[in-house]
Amino acid sequence: MSEVLGLIGAMDEEIMLLLEEMENKQTTVKAGVTFHSGTVFGKTAVLCKSGVGKVNAAVTTQILLDSFGVSQVLFTGVAGAVHPDLDIGDIVISSQCIQHDVDVTALGYARGVIPYQETSSFPADPQLVKLAEQACRELKQKSVTGIVLSGDQFIANKDTVTVLREQLDGACAEMEGAAVAQVCNMNGTPFVVIRSMSDKADGSAHVNYREFTVTAAERSHAILEYMLKAM
């Protein structure tokens, strides 16, 4: 039985290009999410749009694992840059993912720590990370491998960015990756999150976000295409 890849984006722009290239498409709707099964670049895959936020991302990921038996999960999309070396259009490849909006500091836990749980930082699969890094090198795409921070907030404040960098060593901030990562970790499923920077998460997002979302999605798509072909 061939491996089935789970490919997730949070928005239409993030899955549209892959959907156009998918062959032998079959569509299934579960929990209000549309799952497209077929082949992409010769690989058996299930492609879906999770919707925005951690709950949507977690539900979508668990359905991929339970109903479609995916063996690896690749999440792609846009994010706000937190690492100072990142510019709009650059790529972050997840080394690990943390939920920055988990805050139980009042009870003595560090920010991002989920109480009563062995780990709160969910490491990406080393082989998938390596493949994503290789894709960026081949495509001459500037990238940083680092911590993807997720929370149910659109970060648009310089001071918040500074805090996320100082407290959690984040490379970028978005709204889904750590939820996907936690579900994959709980199920023992390899994953990687690949994010293209659409803004600097510093309050200029209203200028940058819509303008660069399409370009950012195209860059993420090029990396996924390389990875799928190389697998």
JSON list of C-alpha atoms in Angstrom, two decimals:
[
{"chain": "A", "resi": 1, "resn": "MET", "atom": "CA", "xyz": [0.00, 0.00, 0.00]},
{"chain": "A", "resi": 2, "resn": "SER", "atom": "CA", "xyz": [1.46, 3.35, -1.02]},
{"chain": "A", "resi": 3, "resn": "GLU", "atom": "CA", "xyz": [1.92, 6.13, 1.52]},
{"chain": "A", "resi": 4, "resn": "VAL", "atom": "CA", "xyz": [-0.70, 8.85, 1.62]},
{"chain": "A", "resi": 5, "resn": "LEU", "atom": "CA", "xyz": [0.48, 12.41, 2.20]},
{"chain": "A", "resi": 6, "resn": "GLY", "atom": "CA", "xyz": [-1.66, 14.94, 4.04]},
{"chain": "A", "resi": 7, "resn": "LEU", "atom": "CA", "xyz": [-1.32, 18.45, 2.57]},
{"chain": "A", "resi": 8, "resn": "ILE", "atom": "CA", "xyz": [-2.95, 21.29, 4.50]},
{"chain": "A", "resi": 9, "resn": "GLY", "atom": "CA", "xyz": [-3.29, 25.02, 3.90]},
{"chain": "A", "resi": 10, "resn": "ALA", "atom": "CA", "xyz": [-5.26, 27.46, 6.01]},
{"chain": "A", "resi": 11, "resn": "MET", "atom": "CA", "xyz": [-6.66, 29.52, 3.12]},
{"chain": "A", "resi": 12, "resn": "ASP", "atom": "CA", "xyz": [-7.80, 29.06, -0.48]},
{"chain": "A", "resi": 13, "resn": "GLU", "atom": "CA", "xyz": [-4.65, 30.77, -1.80]},
{"chain": "A", "resi": 14, "resn": "GLU", "atom": "CA", "xyz": [-2.55, 28.17, 0.00]},
{"chain": "A", "resi": 15, "resn": "ILE", "atom": "CA", "xyz": [-4.12, 25.11, -1.63]},
{"chain": "A", "resi": 16, "resn": "MET", "atom": "CA", "xyz": [-5.41, 26.46, -4.96]},
{"chain": "A", "resi": 17, "resn": "LEU", "atom": "CA", "xyz": [-2.24, 25.81, -6.97]},
{"chain": "A", "resi": 18, "resn": "LEU", "atom": "CA", "xyz": [-1.88, 22.23, -5.72]},
{"chain": "A", "resi": 19, "resn": "LEU", "atom": "CA", "xyz": [-5.56, 21.57, -6.33]},
{"chain": "A", "resi": 20, "resn": "GLU", "atom": "CA", "xyz": [-5.18, 22.64, -9.96]},
{"chain": "A", "resi": 21, "resn": "GLU", "atom": "CA", "xyz": [-2.39, 20.06, -10.38]},
{"chain": "A", "resi": 22, "resn": "MET", "atom": "CA", "xyz": [-4.17, 17.20, -8.60]},
{"chain": "A", "resi": 23, "resn": "GLU", "atom": "CA", "xyz": [-5.26, 14.27, -10.79]},
{"chain": "A", "resi": 24, "resn": "ASN", "atom": "CA", "xyz": [-7.97, 11.63, -10.20]},
{"chain": "A", "resi": 25, "resn": "LYS", "atom": "CA", "xyz": [-9.68, 13.96, -7.75]},
{"chain": "A", "resi": 26, "resn": "GLN", "atom": "CA", "xyz": [-12.30, 12.68, -5.32]},
{"chain": "A", "resi": 27, "resn": "THR", "atom": "CA", "xyz": [-13.96, 15.00, -2.84]},
{"chain": "A", "resi": 28, "resn": "THR", "atom": "CA", "xyz": [-15.19, 14.17, 0.67]},
{"chain": "A", "resi": 29, "resn": "VAL", "atom": "CA", "xyz": [-16.69, 16.59, 3.20]},
{"chain": "A", "resi": 30, "resn": "LYS", "atom": "CA", "xyz": [-16.24, 15.92, 6.92]},
{"chain": "A", "resi": 31, "resn": "ALA", "atom": "CA", "xyz": [-16.91, 18.34, 9.78]},
{"chain": "A", "resi": 32, "resn": "GLY", "atom": "CA", "xyz": [-17.47, 21.04, 7.19]},
{"chain": "A", "resi": 33, "resn": "VAL", "atom": "CA", "xyz": [-13.99, 20.60, 5.72]},
{"chain": "A", "resi": 34, "resn": "THR", "atom": "CA", "xyz": [-13.57, 19.55, 2.06]},
{"chain": "A", "resi": 35, "resn": "PHE", "atom": "CA", "xyz": [-10.90, 16.89, 1.53]},
{"chain": "A", "resi": 36, "resn": "HIS", "atom": "CA", "xyz": [-9.56, 16.35, -2.00]},
{"chain": "A", "resi": 37, "resn": "SER", "atom": "CA", "xyz": [-8.02, 12.91, -2.59]},
{"chain": "A", "resi": 38, "resn": "GLY", "atom": "CA", "xyz": [-5.91, 12.16, -5.66]},
{"chain": "A", "resi": 39, "resn": "THR", "atom": "CA", "xyz": [-2.37, 12.24, -6.98]},
{"chain": "A", "resi": 40, "resn": "VAL", "atom": "CA", "xyz": [-0.06, 15.26, -7.06]},
{"chain": "A", "resi": 41, "resn": "PHE", "atom": "CA", "xyz": [3.27, 14.97, -8.89]},
{"chain": "A", "resi": 42, "resn": "GLY", "atom": "CA", "xyz": [2.82, 11.19, -8.82]},
{"chain": "A", "resi": 43, "resn": "LYS", "atom": "CA", "xyz": [2.24, 11.02, -5.06]},
{"chain": "A", "resi": 44, "resn": "THR", "atom": "CA", "xyz": [-1.00, 9.83, -3.43]},
{"chain": "A", "resi": 45, "resn": "ALA", "atom": "CA", "xyz": [-2.25, 12.74, -1.35]},
{"chain": "A", "resi": 46, "resn": "VAL", "atom": "CA", "xyz": [-5.19, 14.28, 0.46]},
{"chain": "A", "resi": 47, "resn": "LEU", "atom": "CA", "xyz": [-5.34, 18.07, 0.16]},
{"chain": "A", "resi": 48, "resn": "CYS", "atom": "CA", "xyz": [-7.52, 20.31, 2.30]},
{"chain": "A", "resi": 49, "resn": "LYS", "atom": "CA", "xyz": [-8.06, 23.82, 3.61]},
{"chain": "A", "resi": 50, "resn": "SER", "atom": "CA", "xyz": [-8.19, 23.73, 7.39]},
{"chain": "A", "resi": 51, "resn": "GLY", "atom": "CA", "xyz": [-9.62, 27.17, 7.94]},
{"chain": "A", "resi": 52, "resn": "VAL", "atom": "CA", "xyz": [-8.05, 29.72, 10.26]},
{"chain": "A", "resi": 53, "resn": "GLY", "atom": "CA", "xyz": [-7.15, 29.01, 13.87]},
{"chain": "A", "resi": 54, "resn": "LYS", "atom": "CA", "xyz": [-5.95, 26.18, 16.08]},
{"chain": "A", "resi": 55, "resn": "VAL", "atom": "CA", "xyz": [-9.26, 24.35, 16.55]},
{"chain": "A", "resi": 56, "resn": "ASN", "atom": "CA", "xyz": [-9.90, 24.17, 12.80]},
{"chain": "A", "resi": 57, "resn": "ALA", "atom": "CA", "xyz": [-6.34, 22.98, 12.22]},
{"chain": "A", "resi": 58, "resn": "ALA", "atom": "CA", "xyz": [-6.50, 20.32, 14.94]},
{"chain": "A", "resi": 59, "resn": "VAL", "atom": "CA", "xyz": [-9.85, 18.89, 13.79]},
{"chain": "A", "resi": 60, "resn": "THR", "atom": "CA", "xyz": [-8.71, 18.80, 10.17]},
{"chain": "A", "resi": 61, "resn": "THR", "atom": "CA", "xyz": [-5.46, 17.04, 11.05]},
{"chain": "A", "resi": 62, "resn": "GLN", "atom": "CA", "xyz": [-7.15, 14.36, 13.15]},
{"chain": "A", "resi": 63, "resn": "ILE", "atom": "CA", "xyz": [-9.63, 13.64, 10.35]},
{"chain": "A", "resi": 64, "resn": "LEU", "atom": "CA", "xyz": [-6.73, 13.30, 7.89]},
{"chain": "A", "resi": 65, "resn": "LEU", "atom": "CA", "xyz": [-5.15, 10.71, 10.17]},
{"chain": "A", "resi": 66, "resn": "ASP", "atom": "CA", "xyz": [-8.32, 8.80, 11.12]},
{"chain": "A", "resi": 67, "resn": "SER", "atom": "CA", "xyz": [-10.35, 8.87, 7.91]},
{"chain": "A", "resi": 68, "resn": "PHE", "atom": "CA", "xyz": [-7.65, 8.99, 5.24]},
{"chain": "A", "resi": 69, "resn": "GLY", "atom": "CA", "xyz": [-4.76, 7.19, 6.91]},
{"chain": "A", "resi": 70, "resn": "VAL", "atom": "CA", "xyz": [-2.16, 9.79, 5.98]},
{"chain": "A", "resi": 71, "resn": "SER", "atom": "CA", "xyz": [1.38, 8.87, 6.98]},
{"chain": "A", "resi": 72, "resn": "GLN", "atom": "CA", "xyz": [2.97, 12.33, 6.83]},
{"chain": "A", "resi": 73, "resn": "VAL", "atom": "CA", "xyz": [1.56, 15.85, 7.11]},
{"chain": "A", "resi": 74, "resn": "LEU", "atom": "CA", "xyz": [2.86, 18.95, 5.35]},
{"chain": "A", "resi": 75, "resn": "PHE", "atom": "CA", "xyz": [1.30, 22.26, 6.35]},
{"chain": "A", "resi": 76, "resn": "THR", "atom": "CA", "xyz": [1.93, 25.31, 4.21]},
{"chain": "A", "resi": 77, "resn": "GLY", "atom": "CA", "xyz": [0.87, 28.93, 4.18]},
{"chain": "A", "resi": 78, "resn": "VAL", "atom": "CA", "xyz": [1.78, 32.44, 5.20]},
{"chain": "A", "resi": 79, "resn": "ALA", "atom": "CA", "xyz": [2.97, 33.91, 8.50]},
{"chain": "A", "resi": 80, "resn": "GLY", "atom": "CA", "xyz": [4.26, 37.04, 10.14]},
{"chain": "A", "resi": 81, "resn": "ALA", "atom": "CA", "xyz": [8.03, 37.29, 10.55]},
{"chain": "A", "resi": 82, "resn": "VAL", "atom": "CA", "xyz": [9.41, 37.33, 14.10]},
{"chain": "A", "resi": 83, "resn": "HIS", "atom": "CA", "xyz": [13.08, 36.49, 13.42]},
{"chain": "A", "resi": 84, "resn": "PRO", "atom": "CA", "xyz": [14.89, 39.79, 12.73]},
{"chain": "A", "resi": 85, "resn": "ASP", "atom": "CA", "xyz": [16.68, 38.44, 9.63]},
{"chain": "A", "resi": 86, "resn": "LEU", "atom": "CA", "xyz": [13.43, 37.60, 7.84]},
{"chain": "A", "resi": 87, "resn": "ASP", "atom": "CA", "xyz": [11.89, 39.76, 5.14]},
{"chain": "A", "resi": 88, "resn": "ILE", "atom": "CA", "xyz": [8.60, 39.48, 3.29]},
{"chain": "A", "resi": 89, "resn": "GLY", "atom": "CA", "xyz": [8.75, 36.48, 0.96]},
{"chain": "A", "resi": 90, "resn": "ASP", "atom": "CA", "xyz": [11.32, 34.57, 3.03]},
{"chain": "A", "resi": 91, "resn": "ILE", "atom": "CA", "xyz": [10.51, 31.06, 4.26]},
{"chain": "A", "resi": 92, "resn": "VAL", "atom": "CA", "xyz": [10.39, 29.55, 7.75]},
{"chain": "A", "resi": 93, "resn": "ILE", "atom": "CA", "xyz": [10.75, 25.78, 8.05]},
{"chain": "A", "resi": 94, "resn": "SER", "atom": "CA", "xyz": [9.61, 24.46, 11.42]},
{"chain": "A", "resi": 95, "resn": "SER", "atom": "CA", "xyz": [12.23, 22.94, 13.70]},
{"chain": "A", "resi": 96, "resn": "GLN", "atom": "CA", "xyz": [9.44, 22.73, 16.26]},
{"chain": "A", "resi": 97, "resn": "CYS", "atom": "CA", "xyz": [6.10, 24.38, 17.03]},
{"chain": "A", "resi": 98, "resn": "ILE", "atom": "CA", "xyz": [4.84, 26.04, 20.20]},
{"chain": "A", "resi": 99, "resn": "GLN", "atom": "CA", "xyz": [1.50, 27.61, 21.13]},
{"chain": "A", "resi": 100, "resn": "HIS", "atom": "CA", "xyz": [2.44, 31.13, 22.19]},
{"chain": "A", "resi": 101, "resn": "ASP", "atom": "CA", "xyz": [-1.04, 31.90, 23.52]},
{"chain": "A", "resi": 102, "resn": "VAL", "atom": "CA", "xyz": [-0.93, 29.14, 26.15]},
{"chain": "A", "resi": 103, "resn": "ASP", "atom": "CA", "xyz": [-0.24, 31.25, 29.23]},
{"chain": "A", "resi": 104, "resn": "VAL", "atom": "CA", "xyz": [-0.35, 29.64, 32.68]},
{"chain": "A", "resi": 105, "resn": "THR", "atom": "CA", "xyz": [2.40, 31.85, 34.07]},
{"chain": "A", "resi": 106, "resn": "ALA", "atom": "CA", "xyz": [0.14, 32.75, 37.03]},
{"chain": "A", "resi": 107, "resn": "LEU", "atom": "CA", "xyz": [0.63, 29.17, 38.27]},
{"chain": "A", "resi": 108, "resn": "GLY", "atom": "CA", "xyz": [4.39, 29.21, 37.77]},
{"chain": "A", "resi": 109, "resn": "TYR", "atom": "CA", "xyz": [4.61, 27.70, 34.30]},
{"chain": "A", "resi": 110, "resn": "ALA", "atom": "CA", "xyz": [6.72, 29.29, 31.57]},
{"chain": "A", "resi": 111, "resn": "ARG", "atom": "CA", "xyz": [4.80, 30.85, 28.71]},
{"chain": "A", "resi": 112, "resn": "GLY", "atom": "CA", "xyz": [3.83, 28.30, 26.07]},
{"chain": "A", "resi": 113, "resn": "VAL", "atom": "CA", "xyz": [3.91, 25.37, 28.51]},
{"chain": "A", "resi": 114, "resn": "ILE", "atom": "CA", "xyz": [0.78, 23.20, 28.57]},
{"chain": "A", "resi": 115, "resn": "PRO", "atom": "CA", "xyz": [0.30, 21.99, 32.17]},
{"chain": "A", "resi": 116, "resn": "TYR", "atom": "CA", "xyz": [0.39, 18.27, 33.00]},
{"chain": "A", "resi": 117, "resn": "GLN", "atom": "CA", "xyz": [1.82, 17.33, 29.62]},
{"chain": "A", "resi": 118, "resn": "GLU", "atom": "CA", "xyz": [5.19, 15.77, 28.82]},
{"chain": "A", "resi": 119, "resn": "THR", "atom": "CA", "xyz": [6.01, 18.24, 26.09]},
{"chain": "A", "resi": 120, "resn": "SER", "atom": "CA", "xyz": [4.66, 21.56, 24.87]},
{"chain": "A", "resi": 121, "resn": "SER", "atom": "CA", "xyz": [7.15, 21.96, 22.03]},
{"chain": "A", "resi": 122, "resn": "PHE", "atom": "CA", "xyz": [6.44, 19.65, 19.12]},
{"chain": "A", "resi": 123, "resn": "PRO", "atom": "CA", "xyz": [9.45, 18.79, 16.92]},
{"chain": "A", "resi": 124, "resn": "ALA", "atom": "CA", "xyz": [9.09, 18.51, 13.15]},
{"chain": "A", "resi": 125, "resn": "ASP", "atom": "CA", "xyz": [10.31, 15.39, 11.37]},
{"chain": "A", "resi": 126, "resn": "PRO", "atom": "CA", "xyz": [14.08, 15.77, 10.66]},
{"chain": "A", "resi": 127, "resn": "GLN", "atom": "CA", "xyz": [13.83, 14.17, 7.19]},
{"chain": "A", "resi": 128, "resn": "LEU", "atom": "CA", "xyz": [10.98, 16.46, 6.11]},
{"chain": "A", "resi": 129, "resn": "VAL", "atom": "CA", "xyz": [12.87, 19.47, 7.49]},
{"chain": "A", "resi": 130, "resn": "LYS", "atom": "CA", "xyz": [15.98, 18.42, 5.58]},
{"chain": "A", "resi": 131, "resn": "LEU", "atom": "CA", "xyz": [13.96, 18.01, 2.37]},
{"chain": "A", "resi": 132, "resn": "ALA", "atom": "CA", "xyz": [12.38, 21.46, 2.80]},
{"chain": "A", "resi": 133, "resn": "GLU", "atom": "CA", "xyz": [15.81, 23.01, 3.39]},
{"chain": "A", "resi": 134, "resn": "GLN", "atom": "CA", "xyz": [17.11, 21.27, 0.25]},
{"chain": "A", "resi": 135, "resn": "ALA", "atom": "CA", "xyz": [14.14, 22.64, -1.72]},
{"chain": "A", "resi": 136, "resn": "CYS", "atom": "CA", "xyz": [14.90, 26.20, -0.58]},
{"chain": "A", "resi": 137, "resn": "ARG", "atom": "CA", "xyz": [18.57, 25.84, -1.53]},
{"chain": "A", "resi": 138, "resn": "GLU", "atom": "CA", "xyz": [17.74, 24.47, -4.98]},
{"chain": "A", "resi": 139, "resn": "LEU", "atom": "CA", "xyz": [15.13, 27.17, -5.57]},
{"chain": "A", "resi": 140, "resn": "LYS", "atom": "CA", "xyz": [17.51, 29.87, -4.26]},
{"chain": "A", "resi": 141, "resn": "GLN", "atom": "CA", "xyz": [14.88, 30.81, -1.71]},
{"chain": "A", "resi": 142, "resn": "LYS", "atom": "CA", "xyz": [16.08, 32.41, 1.52]},
{"chain": "A", "resi": 143, "resn": "SER", "atom": "CA", "xyz": [14.89, 30.39, 4.51]},
{"chain": "A", "resi": 144, "resn": "VAL", "atom": "CA", "xyz": [15.31, 30.04, 8.25]},
{"chain": "A", "resi": 145, "resn": "THR", "atom": "CA", "xyz": [14.71, 26.80, 10.15]},
{"chain": "A", "resi": 146, "resn": "GLY", "atom": "CA", "xyz": [13.29, 27.72, 13.52]},
{"chain": "A", "resi": 147, "resn": "ILE", "atom": "CA", "xyz": [10.40, 27.74, 15.95]},
{"chain": "A", "resi": 148, "resn": "VAL", "atom": "CA", "xyz": [6.93, 28.34, 14.52]},
{"chain": "A", "resi": 149, "resn": "LEU", "atom": "CA", "xyz": [4.71, 30.08, 17.08]},
{"chain": "A", "resi": 150, "resn": "SER", "atom": "CA", "xyz": [0.96, 29.63, 16.84]},
{"chain": "A", "resi": 151, "resn": "GLY", "atom": "CA", "xyz": [-1.93, 31.34, 18.57]},
{"chain": "A", "resi": 152, "resn": "ASP", "atom": "CA", "xyz": [-5.48, 32.44, 17.93]},
{"chain": "A", "resi": 153, "resn": "GLN", "atom": "CA", "xyz": [-4.32, 36.01, 17.38]},
{"chain": "A", "resi": 154, "resn": "PHE", "atom": "CA", "xyz": [-3.16, 37.99, 14.36]},
{"chain": "A", "resi": 155, "resn": "ILE", "atom": "CA", "xyz": [0.10, 39.51, 15.61]},
{"chain": "A", "resi": 156, "resn": "ALA", "atom": "CA", "xyz": [0.51, 43.12, 14.42]},
{"chain": "A", "resi": 157, "resn": "ASN", "atom": "CA", "xyz": [2.53, 44.85, 17.11]},
{"chain": "A", "resi": 158, "resn": "LYS", "atom": "CA", "xyz": [6.28, 45.46, 17.34]},
{"chain": "A", "resi": 159, "resn": "ASP", "atom": "CA", "xyz": [6.36, 45.04, 21.11]},
{"chain": "A", "resi": 160, "resn": "THR", "atom": "CA", "xyz": [4.56, 41.70, 20.90]},
{"chain": "A", "resi": 161, "resn": "VAL", "atom": "CA", "xyz": [7.03, 40.53, 18.25]},
{"chain": "A", "resi": 162, "resn": "THR", "atom": "CA", "xyz": [9.91, 41.45, 20.56]},
{"chain": "A", "resi": 163, "resn": "VAL", "atom": "CA", "xyz": [8.35, 39.49, 23.42]},
{"chain": "A", "resi": 164, "resn": "LEU", "atom": "CA", "xyz": [7.73, 36.42, 21.24]},
{"chain": "A", "resi": 165, "resn": "ARG", "atom": "CA", "xyz": [11.35, 36.53, 20.10]},
{"chain": "A", "resi": 166, "resn": "GLU", "atom": "CA", "xyz": [12.80, 37.04, 23.57]},
{"chain": "A", "resi": 167, "resn": "GLN", "atom": "CA", "xyz": [10.56, 34.64, 25.52]},
{"chain": "A", "resi": 168, "resn": "LEU", "atom": "CA", "xyz": [10.02, 31.86, 22.99]},
{"chain": "A", "resi": 169, "resn": "ASP", "atom": "CA", "xyz": [12.81, 32.30, 20.41]},
{"chain": "A", "resi": 170, "resn": "GLY", "atom": "CA", "xyz": [10.19, 32.30, 17.64]},
{"chain": "A", "resi": 171, "resn": "ALA", "atom": "CA", "xyz": [11.01, 32.59, 13.96]},
{"chain": "A", "resi": 172, "resn": "CYS", "atom": "CA", "xyz": [7.47, 33.42, 12.84]},
{"chain": "A", "resi": 173, "resn": "ALA", "atom": "CA", "xyz": [3.93, 33.74, 14.16]},
{"chain": "A", "resi": 174, "resn": "GLU", "atom": "CA", "xyz": [0.78, 32.24, 12.64]},
{"chain": "A", "resi": 175, "resn": "MET", "atom": "CA", "xyz": [-2.48, 30.64, 13.73]},
{"chain": "A", "resi": 176, "resn": "GLU", "atom": "CA", "xyz": [-2.43, 26.89, 12.98]},
{"chain": "A", "resi": 177, "resn": "GLY", "atom": "CA", "xyz": [0.96, 25.16, 12.85]},
{"chain": "A", "resi": 178, "resn": "ALA", "atom": "CA", "xyz": [1.36, 24.17, 16.51]},
{"chain": "A", "resi": 179, "resn": "ALA", "atom": "CA", "xyz": [-2.12, 22.64, 16.55]},
{"chain": "A", "resi": 180, "resn": "VAL", "atom": "CA", "xyz": [-1.24, 20.49, 13.54]},
{"chain": "A", "resi": 181, "resn": "ALA", "atom": "CA", "xyz": [2.08, 19.68, 15.23]},
{"chain": "A", "resi": 182, "resn": "GLN", "atom": "CA", "xyz": [0.47, 18.65, 18.53]},
{"chain": "A", "resi": 183, "resn": "VAL", "atom": "CA", "xyz": [-2.05, 16.34, 16.85]},
{"chain": "A", "resi": 184, "resn": "CYS", "atom": "CA", "xyz": [0.72, 14.75, 14.76]},
{"chain": "A", "resi": 185, "resn": "ASN", "atom": "CA", "xyz": [2.88, 14.36, 17.87]},
{"chain": "A", "resi": 186, "resn": "MET", "atom": "CA", "xyz": [0.03, 12.69, 19.78]},
{"chain": "A", "resi": 187, "resn": "ASN", "atom": "CA", "xyz": [-0.46, 10.26, 16.89]},
{"chain": "A", "resi": 188, "resn": "GLY", "atom": "CA", "xyz": [3.22, 9.62, 16.14]},
{"chain": "A", "resi": 189, "resn": "THR", "atom": "CA", "xyz": [2.90, 11.09, 12.64]},
{"chain": "A", "resi": 190, "resn": "PRO", "atom": "CA", "xyz": [5.81, 12.94, 10.96]},
{"chain": "A", "resi": 191, "resn": "PHE", "atom": "CA", "xyz": [5.08, 16.55, 9.98]},
{"chain": "A", "resi": 192, "resn": "VAL", "atom": "CA", "xyz": [6.65, 19.79, 8.85]},
{"chain": "A", "resi": 193, "resn": "VAL", "atom": "CA", "xyz": [5.27, 23.34, 8.70]},
{"chain": "A", "resi": 194, "resn": "ILE", "atom": "CA", "xyz": [6.48, 25.60, 5.88]},
{"chain": "A", "resi": 195, "resn": "ARG", "atom": "CA", "xyz": [5.56, 29.27, 6.10]},
{"chain": "A", "resi": 196, "resn": "SER", "atom": "CA", "xyz": [6.20, 32.10, 3.69]},
{"chain": "A", "resi": 197, "resn": "MET", "atom": "CA", "xyz": [6.41, 35.55, 5.28]},
{"chain": "A", "resi": 198, "resn": "SER", "atom": "CA", "xyz": [3.54, 37.79, 4.16]},
{"chain": "A", "resi": 199, "resn": "ASP", "atom": "CA", "xyz": [4.24, 40.58, 6.65]},
{"chain": "A", "resi": 200, "resn": "LYS", "atom": "CA", "xyz": [6.57, 41.58, 9.47]},
{"chain": "A", "resi": 201, "resn": "ALA", "atom": "CA", "xyz": [3.93, 41.07, 12.24]},
{"chain": "A", "resi": 202, "resn": "ASP", "atom": "CA", "xyz": [4.66, 44.64, 13.31]},
{"chain": "A", "resi": 203, "resn": "GLY", "atom": "CA", "xyz": [1.57, 46.65, 12.50]},
{"chain": "A", "resi": 204, "resn": "SER", "atom": "CA", "xyz": [2.28, 47.13, 8.78]},
{"chain": "A", "resi": 205, "resn": "ALA", "atom": "CA", "xyz": [0.17, 44.04, 7.98]},
{"chain": "A", "resi": 206, "resn": "HIS", "atom": "CA", "xyz": [-2.72, 46.09, 6.56]},
{"chain": "A", "resi": 207, "resn": "VAL", "atom": "CA", "xyz": [-0.30, 47.30, 3.90]},
{"chain": "A", "resi": 208, "resn": "ASN", "atom": "CA", "xyz": [1.51, 44.03, 3.27]},
{"chain": "A", "resi": 209, "resn": "TYR", "atom": "CA", "xyz": [-0.75, 41.10, 4.02]},
{"chain": "A", "resi": 210, "resn": "ARG", "atom": "CA", "xyz": [-3.21, 41.02, 1.11]},
{"chain": "A", "resi": 211, "resn": "GLU", "atom": "CA", "xyz": [-0.66, 42.27, -1.37]},
{"chain": "A", "resi": 212, "resn": "PHE", "atom": "CA", "xyz": [1.88, 39.57, -0.56]},
{"chain": "A", "resi": 213, "resn": "THR", "atom": "CA", "xyz": [-0.39, 36.63, 0.31]},
{"chain": "A", "resi": 214, "resn": "VAL", "atom": "CA", "xyz": [-0.61, 35.44, -3.29]},
{"chain": "A", "resi": 215, "resn": "THR", "atom": "CA", "xyz": [3.15, 35.78, -3.84]},
{"chain": "A", "resi": 216, "resn": "ALA", "atom": "CA", "xyz": [3.87, 34.07, -0.54]},
{"chain": "A", "resi": 217, "resn": "ALA", "atom": "CA", "xyz": [1.52, 31.20, -1.39]},
{"chain": "A", "resi": 218, "resn": "GLU", "atom": "CA", "xyz": [3.28, 30.76, -4.74]},
{"chain": "A", "resi": 219, "resn": "ARG", "atom": "CA", "xyz": [6.65, 30.45, -3.00]},
{"chain": "A", "resi": 220, "resn": "SER", "atom": "CA", "xyz": [5.32, 27.89, -0.53]},
{"chain": "A", "resi": 221, "resn": "HIS", "atom": "CA", "xyz": [3.81, 25.98, -3.44]},
{"chain": "A", "resi": 222, "resn": "ALA", "atom": "CA", "xyz": [7.14, 25.85, -5.29]},
{"chain": "A", "resi": 223, "resn": "ILE", "atom": "CA", "xyz": [8.79, 24.33, -2.22]},
{"chain": "A", "resi": 224, "resn": "LEU", "atom": "CA", "xyz": [6.03, 21.74, -1.80]},
{"chain": "A", "resi": 225, "resn": "GLU", "atom": "CA", "xyz": [6.29, 20.85, -5.49]},
{"chain": "A", "resi": 226, "resn": "TYR", "atom": "CA", "xyz": [10.03, 20.25, -5.13]},
{"chain": "A", "resi": 227, "resn": "MET", "atom": "CA", "xyz": [9.51, 18.15, -1.99]},
{"chain": "A", "resi": 228, "resn": "LEU", "atom": "CA", "xyz": [6.77, 15.99, -3.48]},
{"chain": "A", "resi": 229, "resn": "LYS", "atom": "CA", "xyz": [8.80, 15.31, -6.61]},
{"chain": "A", "resi": 230, "resn": "ALA", "atom": "CA", "xyz": [11.88, 14.45, -4.51]},
{"chain": "A", "resi": 231, "resn": "MET", "atom": "CA", "xyz": [10.08, 12.08, -2.12]}
]
